[in-house]
XYZ file of C-alpha atoms in Angstrom:
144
model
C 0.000 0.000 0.000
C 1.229 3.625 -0.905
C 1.007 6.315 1.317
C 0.477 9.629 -0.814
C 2.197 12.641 1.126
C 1.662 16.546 0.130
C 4.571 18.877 1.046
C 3.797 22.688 0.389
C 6.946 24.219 -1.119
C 7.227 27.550 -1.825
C 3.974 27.421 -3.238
C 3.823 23.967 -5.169
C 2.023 21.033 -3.951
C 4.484 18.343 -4.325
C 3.406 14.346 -3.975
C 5.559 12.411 -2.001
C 5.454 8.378 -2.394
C 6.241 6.778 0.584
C 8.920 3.841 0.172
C 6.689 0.985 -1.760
C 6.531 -2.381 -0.125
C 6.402 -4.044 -3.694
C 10.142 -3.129 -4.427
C 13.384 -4.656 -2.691
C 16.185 -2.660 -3.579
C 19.725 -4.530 -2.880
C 22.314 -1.459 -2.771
C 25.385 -3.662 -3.148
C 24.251 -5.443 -5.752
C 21.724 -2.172 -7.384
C 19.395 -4.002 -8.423
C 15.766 -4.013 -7.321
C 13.259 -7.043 -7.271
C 10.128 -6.302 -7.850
C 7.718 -8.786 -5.594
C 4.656 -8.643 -7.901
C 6.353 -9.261 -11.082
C 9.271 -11.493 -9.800
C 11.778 -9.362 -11.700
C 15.010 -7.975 -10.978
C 15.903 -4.823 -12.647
C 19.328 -3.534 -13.097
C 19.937 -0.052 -11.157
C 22.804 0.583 -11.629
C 24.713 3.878 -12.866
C 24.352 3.591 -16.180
C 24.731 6.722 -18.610
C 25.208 5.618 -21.981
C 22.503 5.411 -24.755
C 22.053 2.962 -27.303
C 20.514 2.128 -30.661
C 17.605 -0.516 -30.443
C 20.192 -3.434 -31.328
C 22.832 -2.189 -29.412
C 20.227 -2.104 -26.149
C 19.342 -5.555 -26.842
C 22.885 -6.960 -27.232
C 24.150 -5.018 -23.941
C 21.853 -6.366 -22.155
C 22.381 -10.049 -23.023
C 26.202 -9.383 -22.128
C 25.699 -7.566 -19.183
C 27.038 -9.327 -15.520
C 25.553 -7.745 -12.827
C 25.294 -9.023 -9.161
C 26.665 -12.565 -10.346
C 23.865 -12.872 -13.237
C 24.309 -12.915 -16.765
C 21.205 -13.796 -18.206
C 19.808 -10.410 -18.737
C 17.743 -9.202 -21.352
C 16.200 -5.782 -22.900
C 12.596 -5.844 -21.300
C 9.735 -5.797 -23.309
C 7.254 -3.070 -23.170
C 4.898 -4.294 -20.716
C 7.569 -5.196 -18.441
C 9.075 -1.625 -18.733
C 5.899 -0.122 -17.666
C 5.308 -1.891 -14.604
C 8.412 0.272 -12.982
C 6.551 3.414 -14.098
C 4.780 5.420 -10.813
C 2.529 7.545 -12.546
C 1.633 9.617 -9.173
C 5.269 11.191 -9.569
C 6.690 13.258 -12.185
C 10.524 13.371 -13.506
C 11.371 10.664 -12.987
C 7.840 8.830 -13.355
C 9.411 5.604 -11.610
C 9.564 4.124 -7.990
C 11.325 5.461 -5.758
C 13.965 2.597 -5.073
C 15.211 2.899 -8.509
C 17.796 5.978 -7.727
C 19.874 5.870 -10.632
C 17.645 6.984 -13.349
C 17.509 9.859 -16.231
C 14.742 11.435 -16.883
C 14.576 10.664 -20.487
C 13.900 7.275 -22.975
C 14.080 3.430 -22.526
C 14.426 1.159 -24.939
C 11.860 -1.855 -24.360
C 12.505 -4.903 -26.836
C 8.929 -4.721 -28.622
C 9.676 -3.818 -31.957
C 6.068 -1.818 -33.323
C 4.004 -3.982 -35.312
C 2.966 -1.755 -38.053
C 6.349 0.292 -38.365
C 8.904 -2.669 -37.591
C 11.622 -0.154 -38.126
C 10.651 1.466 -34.793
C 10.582 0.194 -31.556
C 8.270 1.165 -27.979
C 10.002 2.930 -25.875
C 9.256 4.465 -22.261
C 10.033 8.695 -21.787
C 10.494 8.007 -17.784
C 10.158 12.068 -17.153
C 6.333 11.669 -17.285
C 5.755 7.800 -17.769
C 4.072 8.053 -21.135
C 4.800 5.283 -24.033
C 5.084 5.772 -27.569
C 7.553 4.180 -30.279
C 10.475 5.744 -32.285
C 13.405 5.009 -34.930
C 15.262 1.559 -33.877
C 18.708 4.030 -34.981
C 18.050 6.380 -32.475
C 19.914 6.444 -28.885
C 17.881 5.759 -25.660
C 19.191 4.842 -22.443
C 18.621 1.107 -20.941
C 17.424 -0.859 -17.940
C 17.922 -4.376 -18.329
C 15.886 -7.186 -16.401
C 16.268 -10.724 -15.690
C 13.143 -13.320 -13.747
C 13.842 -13.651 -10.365
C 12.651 -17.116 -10.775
């Protein structure tokens, strides 16, 4: 359960999340495991983009917290992370190393297979683009 806090700021109404009980972040390892879904997610910092390919192909090489049998998420997976109560970043607040920008997912779009779906975290909202264009990445592996 989410508690929804309002802080007045000089003048702005801002909503505060309280920690979610869903999420287990591991901070040596940054990664977080998301209870509901049973998947891990990579967290940590991470600032280089990728093309669509590239995403997919760092992810299946990544080792992180003695895994290596990551891959790109798809975008229903991606969207699960996405707390739409909270603005830049639109995601929980246990993932701390994120930029407020695009995600790749792995689901190319079916009508225009040249693009891809992608996540803008800053507001949460989906929407595809160019496979050639750079977007940053958050791999995920099942918990199992």
């Amino acid at each position: 359960m989410k508690i929804k806090i309002l802080l007045l700021l000089t003048s702005y109404l801002l909503p505060l999340t309280s920690l979610n009980a869903e999420f287990l972040r591991d901070d040596t390892n940054q990664i977080v495991l998301d209870k509901n879904t049973n998947l891990v997610w990579q967290d940590d910092i991470h600032t280089t983009t990728y093309t669509w390919e590239n995403a997919i192909s760092y992810c299946e090489n990544l080792d992180l917290a003695g895994y290596t049998n990551w891959k790109l998420p798809n975008i229903n997976e991606l969207k699960t992370i996405v707390d739409d109560t909270i603005y830049s970043p639109s995601i929980y607040s246990e993932f701390k190393n994120t930029v407020s920008s695009d995600y790749w997912s792995s689901t190319t779009n079916a009508s225009i297979t040249s693009h891809a779906w992608t996540v803008y975290i800053n507001v949460g909202a989906t929407y595809y683009d160019d496979k050639t264009y750079f977007k940053y990445v958050r791999c995920v592996r099942s918990g199992q």
